[in-house]
C-alpha positions as CSV (number, residue, x, y, z in Angstrom):
1,F,-12.3,-27.3,4.7
2,D,-13.0,-30.1,7.2
3,T,-13.6,-29.6,11.0
4,S,-9.9,-29.7,11.7
5,G,-9.2,-26.8,9.4
6,S,-7.5,-29.0,6.7
7,L,-8.1,-28.2,3.1
8,R,-9.8,-31.2,1.5
9,T,-10.3,-29.9,-2.1
10,P,-7.2,-28.6,-4.0
11,C,-7.2,-24.8,-4.4
12,R,-6.7,-25.2,-8.2
13,L,-9.9,-27.2,-8.6
14,L,-11.9,-24.7,-6.5
15,H,-10.7,-21.8,-8.8
16,R,-11.1,-23.9,-11.9
17,Q,-14.8,-24.6,-11.6
18,P,-16.0,-21.2,-13.0
19,L,-13.9,-21.7,-16.1
20,M,-15.8,-24.8,-17.0
21,Q,-19.3,-23.3,-16.6
22,G,-21.5,-21.7,-19.3
23,A,-21.3,-22.4,-23.1
24,K,-18.9,-24.9,-24.5
25,R,-15.5,-23.4,-25.4
26,K,-13.2,-24.2,-28.2
27,R,-9.8,-25.9,-27.6
28,S,-7.2,-24.2,-29.7
29,V,-4.0,-25.9,-28.7
30,V,-3.1,-29.5,-29.1
31,V,0.0,-29.7,-27.0
32,S,-0.6,-29.0,-23.3
33,I,2.4,-27.5,-21.5
34,S,2.7,-26.7,-17.8
35,L,2.9,-23.0,-17.3
36,Q,5.3,-23.6,-14.3
37,S,7.8,-25.0,-16.8
38,L,7.9,-21.7,-18.7
39,P,10.1,-18.7,-17.7
40,L,7.1,-16.5,-16.9
41,R,7.1,-13.5,-14.7
42,P,5.9,-14.4,-11.2
43,S,3.0,-12.0,-11.4
44,T,1.8,-13.6,-14.7
45,L,2.1,-17.2,-13.3
46,T,0.3,-16.5,-10.0
47,A,-2.5,-14.6,-11.8
48,L,-3.2,-17.6,-14.0
49,L,-2.7,-20.3,-11.4
50,R,-5.1,-18.6,-8.9
51,S,-7.9,-19.1,-11.5
52,G,-7.0,-22.7,-12.2
53,V,-5.1,-22.1,-15.5
54,S,-2.0,-24.3,-15.1
55,T,-1.3,-25.4,-18.6
56,T,-1.4,-24.0,-22.1
57,G,-4.3,-26.4,-22.8
58,D,-6.3,-24.8,-20.0
59,L,-5.6,-21.4,-21.5
60,G,-6.6,-22.5,-25.0
61,S,-9.8,-24.0,-23.8
62,I,-11.0,-20.7,-22.5
63,G,-11.7,-19.5,-26.1
64,S,-11.4,-15.8,-26.1
65,I,-9.6,-12.8,-24.6
66,A,-12.8,-11.5,-23.2
67,T,-13.6,-14.7,-21.4
68,L,-10.0,-14.9,-20.1
69,A,-10.2,-11.3,-18.7
70,E,-13.5,-12.2,-17.0
71,D,-12.2,-15.3,-15.4
72,L,-9.1,-13.6,-14.2
73,G,-11.0,-10.5,-13.1
74,C,-8.7,-8.2,-15.1
75,S,-8.9,-5.9,-18.0
76,A,-8.8,-7.1,-21.6
77,A,-5.5,-5.3,-22.1
78,Q,-4.0,-7.2,-19.2
79,A,-5.3,-10.5,-20.5
80,V,-3.7,-9.8,-23.9
81,E,-0.4,-9.0,-22.1
82,Y,-0.5,-12.4,-20.4
83,V,-1.2,-14.3,-23.6
84,D,1.4,-12.4,-25.6
85,E,4.0,-13.1,-23.0
86,I,3.3,-16.9,-23.1
87,N,3.2,-16.9,-26.9
88,E,6.6,-15.1,-27.1
89,I,8.1,-17.8,-24.9
90,L,6.4,-20.6,-26.9
91,E,7.5,-19.2,-30.2
92,T,11.1,-18.8,-29.0
93,S,11.1,-22.5,-27.9
94,G,9.5,-23.7,-31.2
95,M,6.3,-24.8,-29.5
96,P,2.7,-24.2,-30.6
97,Q,1.4,-20.9,-29.6
98,V,-1.7,-20.3,-27.4
99,L,-4.6,-19.0,-29.5
100,A,-7.2,-16.8,-27.7
101,G,-10.1,-18.2,-29.7
102,D,-13.0,-16.6,-31.4
103,E,-13.4,-12.9,-30.4
104,N,-17.0,-13.0,-31.5
105,D,-18.1,-14.9,-28.4
106,S,-19.2,-11.6,-26.9
107,S,-21.9,-11.2,-29.6
108,R,-24.0,-14.1,-28.3
109,G,-27.6,-13.3,-27.7
110,H,-27.6,-13.9,-23.9
111,A,-25.8,-12.1,-21.2
112,P,-23.0,-14.2,-19.6
113,A,-23.3,-15.0,-16.0
114,T,-20.7,-13.8,-13.6
115,T,-19.8,-14.3,-9.9
116,A,-19.5,-12.0,-7.0
117,A,-15.8,-12.6,-6.8
118,S,-15.4,-11.5,-10.5
119,L,-17.4,-8.4,-9.8
120,L,-15.2,-7.6,-6.8
121,R,-12.0,-8.1,-8.9
122,S,-13.4,-5.9,-11.7
123,K,-14.2,-3.2,-9.2
124,L,-10.6,-3.3,-7.8
125,T,-9.3,-3.2,-11.4
126,N,-11.4,-0.1,-12.3
127,H,-10.5,1.6,-9.1
128,S,-6.8,1.1,-9.6
129,G,-6.7,2.4,-13.2
130,T,-4.2,0.8,-15.5
131,A,-3.1,-2.8,-15.5
132,Q,0.3,-1.8,-14.2
133,Q,-1.3,0.0,-11.2
134,N,-3.4,-3.1,-10.5
135,R,-0.4,-5.3,-10.0
136,Q,0.4,-6.9,-6.7
137,I,3.7,-7.2,-4.8
138,V,4.9,-10.8,-5.3
139,S,6.8,-12.5,-2.5
140,F,8.5,-15.0,-4.9
141,S,6.9,-17.8,-2.8
142,Q,4.6,-19.3,-5.3
143,S,2.3,-21.0,-2.7
144,L,2.0,-17.7,-0.7
145,D,1.3,-15.6,-3.8
146,V,-1.4,-18.0,-5.0
147,L,-3.0,-18.0,-1.5
148,L,-3.0,-14.1,-1.6
149,G,-4.5,-14.0,-5.1
150,G,-1.3,-13.0,-6.8
151,G,0.6,-11.3,-4.0
152,V,0.1,-8.5,-1.5
153,A,-2.5,-6.1,-2.8
154,L,-1.8,-2.4,-3.2
155,A,-4.1,0.2,-1.5
156,E,-5.0,-2.3,1.2
157,L,-4.1,-3.0,4.8
158,T,-2.4,-6.4,5.3
159,E,-1.7,-7.5,8.9
160,I,0.9,-10.2,9.5
161,V,0.6,-11.9,12.8
162,G,2.6,-14.7,14.4
163,R,4.7,-15.8,17.4
164,P,8.1,-14.1,18.0
165,G,10.7,-15.5,15.6
166,S,8.1,-16.9,13.1
167,G,9.4,-14.8,10.3
168,K,7.1,-11.7,10.2
169,T,10.0,-9.2,9.7
170,Q,11.7,-11.5,7.3
171,L,8.6,-11.6,5.1
172,T,8.2,-7.9,5.1
173,M,11.8,-7.4,4.2
174,Q,11.4,-9.6,1.2
175,L,8.3,-7.6,0.2
176,C,10.2,-4.4,0.5
177,V,12.8,-5.6,-1.9
178,D,10.2,-7.0,-4.3
179,A,8.2,-3.8,-4.3
180,R,11.3,-2.1,-5.9
181,L,11.1,-4.4,-8.9
182,P,10.5,-2.4,-12.2
183,S,7.3,-3.0,-14.1
184,K,9.1,-4.7,-17.0
185,Y,10.0,-7.5,-14.7
186,G,6.4,-7.8,-13.4
187,G,6.9,-5.6,-10.3
188,V,5.1,-2.5,-9.0
189,E,8.1,-0.2,-9.5
190,G,7.8,1.9,-6.4
191,S,9.7,3.1,-3.3
192,V,9.1,1.8,0.2
193,V,8.6,3.3,3.7
194,V,9.5,1.3,6.8
195,I,8.7,2.6,10.3
196,D,11.1,0.6,12.5
197,A,9.7,0.5,16.1
198,E,11.7,-2.4,17.4
199,G,15.1,-1.8,15.8
200,S,15.0,-5.0,13.7
201,W,15.8,-3.1,10.4
202,S,18.4,-0.6,11.5
203,C,21.1,-3.0,12.7
204,S,21.3,-6.7,11.6
205,G,18.3,-6.2,9.3
206,M,20.5,-4.3,6.8
207,D,22.5,-7.5,6.2
208,R,19.4,-9.4,5.4
209,L,18.1,-6.7,3.1
210,W,21.4,-6.8,1.2
211,D,21.3,-10.6,0.8
212,M,17.7,-10.4,-0.5
213,S,18.6,-7.7,-3.0
214,V,21.6,-9.7,-4.2
215,A,19.4,-12.8,-4.6
216,L,16.8,-10.9,-6.5
217,V,19.3,-9.5,-9.0
218,D,20.9,-12.9,-9.4
219,H,17.5,-14.4,-10.1
220,L,16.8,-11.8,-12.8
221,R,20.2,-12.2,-14.4
222,G,19.7,-16.0,-14.4
223,S,16.4,-15.7,-16.1
224,A,17.9,-13.3,-18.7
225,A,20.7,-15.8,-19.4
226,R,18.2,-18.6,-20.0
227,R,16.2,-16.4,-22.4
228,V,19.4,-15.6,-24.4
229,A,20.4,-19.3,-24.4
230,A,17.0,-20.3,-25.7
231,K,17.2,-17.6,-28.5
232,N,20.7,-18.8,-29.4
233,A,19.5,-22.4,-29.6
234,M,16.7,-21.4,-32.0
235,E,19.3,-19.7,-34.2
236,G,21.4,-22.9,-34.3
237,R,24.0,-21.5,-31.8
238,A,23.2,-23.8,-28.8
239,D,26.9,-23.9,-27.8
240,V,27.1,-20.2,-27.5
241,P,26.5,-19.1,-23.9
242,A,24.9,-15.7,-23.0
243,S,27.5,-13.0,-22.7
244,E,27.8,-10.4,-19.9
245,N,26.9,-7.6,-22.3
246,E,23.7,-9.4,-23.4
247,I,22.7,-10.0,-19.8
248,N,23.5,-6.5,-18.7
249,S,21.4,-5.1,-21.6
250,L,18.4,-7.0,-20.2
251,V,19.0,-6.5,-16.5
252,S,20.3,-3.1,-15.3
253,L,19.3,-3.5,-11.7
254,T,21.9,-3.7,-8.9
255,P,21.5,-4.4,-5.2
256,E,22.4,-0.8,-4.4
257,S,19.7,0.6,-6.7
258,L,17.1,-1.6,-5.0
259,L,18.1,-0.5,-1.5
260,E,18.2,3.2,-2.4
261,G,14.4,3.2,-2.6
262,I,13.7,1.7,0.8
263,H,13.3,4.6,3.4
264,I,13.6,3.5,7.0
265,F,12.4,5.7,9.9
266,R,13.7,4.5,13.3
267,V,11.2,5.5,16.0
268,H,12.2,5.0,19.7
269,D,9.0,5.8,21.6
270,E,5.3,6.5,21.2
271,P,5.5,10.2,20.6
272,S,8.1,9.8,17.8
273,Q,6.1,7.0,16.1
274,T,2.8,9.0,16.3
275,S,4.6,12.1,14.9
276,T,6.1,10.1,12.1
277,L,2.6,8.6,11.2
278,Y,1.0,12.0,11.1
279,S,3.8,13.5,8.9
280,L,3.9,10.5,6.6
281,P,1.3,11.9,4.0
282,K,3.7,14.8,3.3
283,F,6.5,12.4,2.5
284,L,4.3,10.2,0.4
285,L,3.3,13.3,-1.6
286,K,6.9,14.4,-2.1
287,Q,7.8,10.9,-3.4
288,E,4.8,11.0,-5.8
289,E,5.9,14.4,-7.2
290,A,9.4,13.1,-7.6
291,G,8.1,10.3,-9.9
292,I,8.9,7.4,-7.4
293,P,5.7,6.8,-5.6
294,V,5.6,4.8,-2.4
295,K,3.9,1.4,-3.1
296,L,4.4,-0.2,0.3
297,V,4.4,1.1,3.9
298,V,5.6,-1.3,6.6
299,I,5.2,-0.6,10.3
300,D,7.1,-3.1,12.4
301,S,5.4,-3.3,14.7
302,L,2.4,-1.0,15.0
303,A,1.5,-1.9,18.6
304,F,5.0,-2.1,20.2
305,H,5.4,1.5,21.5
306,Y,1.7,1.9,22.3
307,R,1.7,-1.3,24.3
308,V,4.7,-0.1,26.3
309,A,3.2,3.3,26.8
310,S,-0.2,1.9,27.9
311,S,1.6,-0.4,30.5
312,A,3.5,2.5,31.9
313,A,0.4,4.7,32.1
314,A,-1.5,1.9,33.8
315,G,1.3,1.6,36.4
316,S,1.0,5.3,37.2
317,G,-2.8,5.3,37.4
318,Q,-3.2,7.1,34.0
319,S,-4.5,5.2,31.0
320,N,-4.4,6.6,27.5
321,S,-5.2,3.4,25.6
322,L,-8.7,4.7,24.5
323,S,-7.3,8.0,23.0
324,T,-4.4,6.1,21.4
325,T,-6.8,3.6,19.8
326,H,-9.0,6.5,18.6
327,N,-6.0,8.2,17.0
328,L,-4.8,5.1,15.3
329,T,-8.2,4.3,13.7
330,K,-8.5,7.9,12.5
331,W,-5.1,8.0,10.8
332,P,-5.6,5.6,7.9
333,H,-8.7,7.6,6.8
334,S,-7.0,11.0,7.0
């Protein structure tokens, strides 16, 4: 960054540097194809782009699954899943497959160097458990997902700030819909809790949630249609379009099924919001036992009612801001 805050070095080059360090790696593909031109899942594409892997040539030059997993900060199983997904698309399109390289790289006599960032990502992966649990909620905005390292992380607190009307609620609505995406489409496959303090979700917000759900389903159906068309072309039936039955067999989601997993709690004042926050763990446990765990909790906005209550208390000569702050900082750890 320069003194004005502008980014002077492209993000892709910054992330790419660790991939070029260490021992020389084998290049196992001849044709280099941009990953953005392939119908990859958003979670796969962002995971690779954030580490500087933008083409099949980049992926082939890494040399092994173990090295790829280290560069991405994920498990070997997740790295294999990424490579298999790309190879399946390349094979369907009649293009050369990506080869992971020599698996004996790990038998070299010296211990490979690693970075603090890689250690942190590995820690998060081990803490989360399976590769599916380690997924992030994608926003379907490629630039934003890359900036966030693949999307909004699970089991973390993310604060979205901005001026009124800058799109904070709009972004969280999109994340709520995306959090409902099943794992086979690259999603986290969970339910969502929204604590609506300002009333933005309970009225006109429902229309926006519906439009976003329709757009997501249309996107998935369009992707399925392109996959079927590519398959037909490989079989010499390029003039045969994808049928509704073929698309329905690949995409069973509907806008209604997406919205059914978004639970909205409308709170009208400070006591009702505080009570809802303290009772939330019981609801989360109930959802977990039902097999539809909550993967995202949105509070829009956290400070609204407490700010109003503090102002009212200050006008009457009674301030409870310190106790309110103390209770809010205690709740995430309880």
